Short mmCIF file of C-alpha atoms and ligand atoms in Angstrom, two decimals:
data_model
loop_
_atom_site.label_atom_id
_atom_site.label_comp_id
_atom_site.label_asym_id
_atom_site.label_seq_id
_atom_site.Cartn_x
_atom_site.Cartn_y
_atom_site.Cartn_z
CA MET R 15 -22.78 -13.57 6.15
CA GLU R 16 -24.20 -12.37 9.42
CA LEU R 17 -26.86 -9.70 9.11
CA LEU R 18 -27.70 -7.23 11.88
CA VAL R 19 -30.57 -4.83 11.29
CA VAL R 20 -30.70 -2.06 13.88
CA LYS R 21 -33.08 0.85 14.39
CA ASN R 22 -31.04 3.78 13.17
CA TYR R 23 -27.65 5.32 12.38
CA GLU R 24 -26.75 5.72 16.04
CA GLU R 25 -27.38 2.05 16.80
CA MET R 26 -25.39 1.02 13.74
CA SER R 27 -22.47 3.20 14.81
CA LYS R 28 -22.55 1.85 18.38
CA LYS R 29 -22.64 -1.76 17.20
CA ALA R 30 -19.73 -1.22 14.79
CA ALA R 31 -17.68 0.60 17.43
CA SER R 32 -18.22 -2.18 19.94
CA ILE R 33 -17.04 -4.80 17.42
CA ILE R 34 -13.86 -2.79 16.72
CA ALA R 35 -13.24 -2.05 20.39
CA SER R 36 -13.62 -5.75 21.32
CA GLN R 37 -11.16 -6.66 18.59
CA VAL R 38 -8.59 -4.22 20.03
CA VAL R 39 -9.19 -5.28 23.63
CA ILE R 40 -8.72 -8.96 22.71
CA LYS R 41 -5.70 -8.22 20.53
CA PRO R 42 -4.07 -4.86 21.39
CA GLN R 43 -1.75 -5.02 18.37
CA SER R 44 -4.67 -5.47 15.96
CA ILE R 45 -4.40 -4.46 12.32
CA LEU R 46 -7.50 -2.46 11.40
CA GLY R 47 -8.67 -1.77 7.86
CA LEU R 48 -10.57 1.52 7.82
CA ALA R 49 -12.99 3.39 5.58
CA THR R 50 -13.92 7.04 5.11
CA GLY R 51 -17.15 8.68 3.88
CA ASP R 52 -20.24 9.63 5.87
CA THR R 53 -21.16 6.15 7.06
CA PRO R 54 -18.37 5.43 9.59
CA LEU R 55 -18.29 8.93 11.15
CA GLY R 56 -20.59 7.87 14.00
CA MET R 57 -18.50 4.76 14.59
CA TYR R 58 -15.33 6.87 14.91
CA LYS R 59 -17.11 9.19 17.34
CA GLU R 60 -18.19 6.22 19.47
CA LEU R 61 -14.66 4.84 19.44
CA VAL R 62 -13.25 8.18 20.57
CA GLU R 63 -15.77 8.16 23.43
CA LYS R 64 -14.73 4.65 24.39
CA TYR R 65 -11.10 5.76 24.33
CA ASN R 66 -11.92 8.74 26.57
CA ARG R 67 -13.59 6.38 29.04
CA ASN R 68 -10.40 4.24 29.04
CA GLU R 69 -12.26 1.31 27.54
CA VAL R 70 -9.84 0.86 24.66
CA ASP R 71 -6.16 1.54 24.05
CA PHE R 72 -4.97 2.14 20.49
CA SER R 73 -1.27 2.49 21.27
CA LYS R 74 -0.30 -0.79 19.62
CA VAL R 75 -2.85 -0.74 16.80
CA LYS R 76 -1.87 -0.40 13.14
CA THR R 77 -4.30 0.86 10.52
CA PHE R 78 -4.58 0.63 6.75
CA ASN R 79 -7.15 2.74 4.95
CA LEU R 80 -9.02 1.46 1.96
CA ASP R 81 -8.43 4.33 -0.40
CA GLU R 82 -7.29 7.83 -1.21
CA TYR R 83 -8.14 10.28 -3.98
CA TYR R 84 -5.46 10.40 -6.64
CA GLY R 85 -3.84 13.80 -6.96
CA LEU R 86 -4.64 15.09 -3.47
CA GLU R 87 -1.86 15.83 -0.98
CA LYS R 88 -2.26 14.62 2.62
CA GLU R 89 -2.76 18.22 3.73
CA ASN R 90 -5.69 18.80 1.37
CA SER R 91 -8.85 19.02 3.49
CA GLN R 92 -10.66 16.70 1.03
CA SER R 93 -8.03 13.97 1.28
CA TYR R 94 -8.86 10.81 3.14
CA TYR R 95 -5.65 11.18 5.15
CA TYR R 96 -6.97 14.52 6.41
CA TYR R 97 -10.38 12.98 7.12
CA MET R 98 -8.84 10.17 9.20
CA MET R 99 -6.65 12.55 11.19
CA ASN R 100 -9.46 14.98 11.89
CA ASN R 101 -12.26 12.53 12.57
CA PHE R 102 -10.38 9.85 14.46
CA PHE R 103 -6.62 9.65 14.83
CA LYS R 104 -6.00 13.01 16.48
CA PHE R 105 -8.43 12.11 19.27
CA ILE R 106 -6.89 8.74 20.23
CA ASN R 107 -3.48 7.46 21.34
CA ILE R 108 -2.55 5.76 18.09
CA ASP R 109 1.12 6.05 17.08
CA LYS R 110 0.94 8.11 13.87
CA ASN R 111 3.75 5.95 12.45
CA ASN R 112 1.30 3.06 12.55
CA VAL R 113 -1.24 4.84 10.38
CA ASN R 114 -1.32 3.98 6.68
CA VAL R 115 -3.38 5.64 3.96
CA PRO R 116 -2.54 5.06 0.27
CA LYS R 117 -0.47 7.94 -1.13
CA GLY R 118 -2.56 10.27 -3.29
CA THR R 119 0.45 11.82 -4.98
CA SER R 120 3.27 9.70 -6.19
CA ASP R 121 6.05 9.59 -8.74
CA ASP R 122 5.57 5.86 -9.10
CA VAL R 123 2.00 4.72 -8.45
CA GLU R 124 2.68 1.09 -9.25
CA GLU R 125 5.59 0.91 -6.83
CA ASP R 126 3.57 2.62 -4.08
CA CYS R 127 0.67 0.19 -4.56
CA LEU R 128 3.02 -2.80 -4.33
CA SER R 129 4.64 -1.42 -1.22
CA TYR R 130 1.19 -0.83 0.39
CA GLU R 131 0.35 -4.50 -0.17
CA LYS R 132 3.75 -5.53 1.20
CA LYS R 133 3.24 -3.44 4.32
CA ILE R 134 -0.15 -5.08 4.98
CA LYS R 135 1.41 -8.51 4.58
CA GLU R 136 4.38 -7.68 6.80
CA ALA R 137 2.01 -6.43 9.49
CA GLY R 138 0.40 -9.88 9.47
CA GLY R 139 -2.69 -9.06 7.42
CA ILE R 140 -5.81 -7.11 8.32
CA ASP R 141 -7.68 -8.51 11.32
CA ILE R 142 -10.87 -6.58 10.69
CA GLN R 143 -11.81 -4.45 7.69
CA VAL R 144 -14.54 -1.81 7.93
CA LEU R 145 -16.43 -1.16 4.68
CA GLY R 146 -19.07 1.29 3.55
CA ILE R 147 -20.85 0.71 0.26
CA GLY R 148 -21.51 2.90 -2.76
CA VAL R 149 -25.00 3.20 -4.28
CA ASN R 150 -23.54 1.23 -7.20
CA GLY R 151 -22.23 -1.55 -4.94
CA HIS R 152 -18.65 -0.35 -4.85
CA ILE R 153 -16.48 -1.29 -1.89
CA GLY R 154 -13.34 0.74 -1.40
CA PHE R 155 -13.21 2.41 -4.80
CA ASN R 156 -13.69 -0.87 -6.63
CA GLU R 157 -16.29 0.23 -9.15
CA PRO R 158 -18.68 -1.90 -11.27
CA ASN R 159 -16.95 -4.14 -13.81
CA VAL R 160 -14.29 -4.70 -11.23
CA ASN R 161 -11.43 -7.13 -11.59
CA PHE R 162 -11.87 -9.44 -8.58
CA GLU R 163 -8.17 -10.37 -8.75
CA ALA R 164 -6.84 -6.84 -8.28
CA GLN R 165 -4.80 -5.71 -5.30
CA THR R 166 -4.10 -2.07 -4.42
CA HIS R 167 -4.23 -0.11 -7.67
CA LEU R 168 -5.13 3.12 -9.45
CA VAL R 169 -8.84 3.21 -10.35
CA GLU R 170 -11.04 5.44 -12.47
CA LEU R 171 -14.05 6.58 -10.47
CA ASP R 172 -17.51 5.74 -11.71
CA GLU R 173 -19.83 8.56 -12.82
CA LYS R 174 -22.23 7.71 -9.95
CA THR R 175 -19.43 7.90 -7.40
CA ILE R 176 -18.23 11.27 -8.69
CA LYS R 177 -21.81 12.58 -8.49
CA SER R 178 -22.38 11.18 -5.04
CA ASN R 179 -19.08 12.48 -3.65
CA ALA R 180 -19.59 15.96 -5.13
CA ARG R 181 -21.41 16.78 -1.88
CA PHE R 182 -18.04 17.02 -0.13
CA PHE R 183 -16.58 19.47 -2.70
CA ASN R 184 -17.44 23.01 -3.84
CA SER R 185 -18.42 21.71 -7.24
CA ILE R 186 -18.53 18.42 -9.14
CA ASP R 187 -15.55 19.55 -11.25
CA GLU R 188 -13.35 19.48 -8.16
CA VAL R 189 -14.01 15.78 -7.46
CA PRO R 190 -10.93 13.77 -8.45
CA LYS R 191 -11.61 11.33 -11.29
CA LYS R 192 -9.19 8.72 -10.02
CA ALA R 193 -8.24 7.12 -6.72
CA ILE R 194 -5.84 4.60 -5.25
CA SER R 195 -7.81 1.75 -3.73
CA MET R 196 -7.18 -1.58 -2.10
CA GLY R 197 -8.37 -4.19 -4.57
CA ILE R 198 -11.06 -6.80 -4.00
CA LYS R 199 -8.35 -9.39 -3.42
CA THR R 200 -6.82 -7.22 -0.68
CA ILE R 201 -10.22 -6.79 0.96
CA LEU R 202 -11.05 -10.50 0.78
CA GLN R 203 -7.76 -11.38 2.47
CA SER R 204 -8.94 -9.59 5.66
CA LYS R 205 -9.73 -12.07 8.40
CA LYS R 206 -13.02 -10.39 9.29
CA ILE R 207 -15.11 -7.78 7.48
CA ILE R 208 -17.86 -5.49 8.75
CA LEU R 209 -19.93 -3.64 6.19
CA LEU R 210 -22.02 -0.69 7.33
CA ALA R 211 -24.91 0.89 5.47
CA THR R 212 -27.49 3.44 6.37
CA GLY R 213 -30.36 5.09 4.49
CA GLU R 214 -32.68 4.07 1.71
CA SER R 215 -30.23 5.05 -1.05
CA LYS R 216 -28.16 1.98 -0.13
CA ALA R 217 -31.09 -0.47 -0.01
CA GLU R 218 -30.71 -1.76 -3.55
CA ALA R 219 -26.93 -2.19 -3.28
CA ILE R 220 -27.47 -4.08 -0.02
CA TYR R 221 -30.07 -6.36 -1.60
CA ASN R 222 -27.65 -7.13 -4.43
CA THR R 223 -24.79 -7.70 -2.00
CA LEU R 224 -26.75 -10.35 -0.14
CA TYR R 225 -28.91 -11.94 -2.81
CA GLY R 226 -27.54 -10.82 -6.17
CA LYS R 227 -25.56 -12.97 -8.53
CA ILE R 228 -21.85 -12.74 -7.76
CA SER R 229 -20.68 -10.58 -10.62
CA PRO R 230 -18.14 -7.81 -11.37
CA GLU R 231 -21.17 -5.55 -12.06
CA ILE R 232 -21.85 -5.49 -8.32
CA PRO R 233 -18.41 -5.47 -6.67
CA SER R 234 -19.85 -6.04 -3.16
CA SER R 235 -21.51 -9.31 -4.29
CA ILE R 236 -18.11 -11.01 -3.94
CA LEU R 237 -18.46 -10.68 -0.17
CA GLN R 238 -20.82 -13.68 -0.34
CA LEU R 239 -17.66 -15.78 -0.69
CA HIS R 240 -15.90 -14.47 2.41
CA GLN R 241 -16.18 -16.64 5.51
CA ASP R 242 -16.60 -13.88 8.12
CA VAL R 243 -18.68 -10.88 7.05
CA THR R 244 -21.04 -8.99 9.35
CA ILE R 245 -23.39 -6.53 7.67
CA ILE R 246 -24.84 -3.87 9.97
CA LEU R 247 -27.79 -1.94 8.54
CA ASP R 248 -30.32 0.55 9.73
CA GLU R 249 -33.95 -0.14 8.86
CA GLU R 250 -33.88 2.09 5.78
CA ALA R 251 -30.91 0.31 4.23
CA ALA R 252 -32.61 -3.02 4.98
CA LYS R 253 -35.85 -1.95 3.28
CA LYS R 254 -35.54 -4.26 0.26
CA LEU R 255 -34.72 -7.37 2.30
CA LYS R 256 -37.51 -9.79 3.16
C1 F6R U 305 -14.52 5.13 1.58
C2 F6R U 305 -14.87 4.11 0.60
C3 F6R U 305 -16.18 4.11 -0.11
C4 F6R U 305 -17.36 4.51 0.79
C5 F6R U 305 -18.66 4.51 -0.01
C6 F6R U 305 -19.82 4.99 0.84
O1 F6R U 305 -13.22 4.90 2.11
O2 F6R U 305 -14.07 3.27 0.33
O3 F6R U 305 -16.41 2.83 -0.63
O4 F6R U 305 -17.45 3.62 1.86
O5 F6R U 305 -18.53 5.34 -1.11
O6 F6R U 305 -19.66 6.33 1.17
P1 F6R U 305 -20.61 7.05 2.21
O7 F6R U 305 -20.34 6.42 3.53
O8 F6R U 305 -20.17 8.49 2.20
O9 F6R U 305 -21.99 6.84 1.74
#
């Protein structure tokens, strides 16, 4: 794993955006794996700025998002589809037919999960996957006691995740209890991974990711086995590292 510790959130976002932009410049038809949450917002903003300066062209790019809340329609302002549209896609020249976010509502979840995996495979696999990390070490919505073999599937959200994500909702009761998430196996099949973390609340999860025992208790610990992971941290998130 490559570790980059930068001064602050802005530096982290700039570094991540420049890695993604280089990927797209080198391979215009790149397949990007994307994340939501607070952490990558600055990265998306930087990428939009790069696009506005004509430094990067997204017209041939395909994207696959990590996860979506179960039970939320695309149009719901809390859905991850809505987040992606309003924080990134509507500002760039991506073909909206090339955008993929797991379906939050479905008559046949199992079938939709299989077809999500099939679509990733048919696209040629994910070239670079962006990850945030939960305070409990989750990646995507792969919560502690994860099955490392799982592909895209329906997951029950951990208590800590529900609490942490309540900040985006009017009340904790509104936070969905389930989500559709790429599995650890899906994530590990990405050719390259960048994991972003900012703030002291992530410091312990980051320490465990890098130095912890590889165990289903800490889902992110499995990243130790991937051959091309870059972890970009601000100083606060790196606090527990030597
Ligand atoms: C989001 C995702 C989650 C978040 C994680 C951190 O698509 O899969 O794993 O990356 O919960 O969230 P933030 O960035 O809000 O701290």
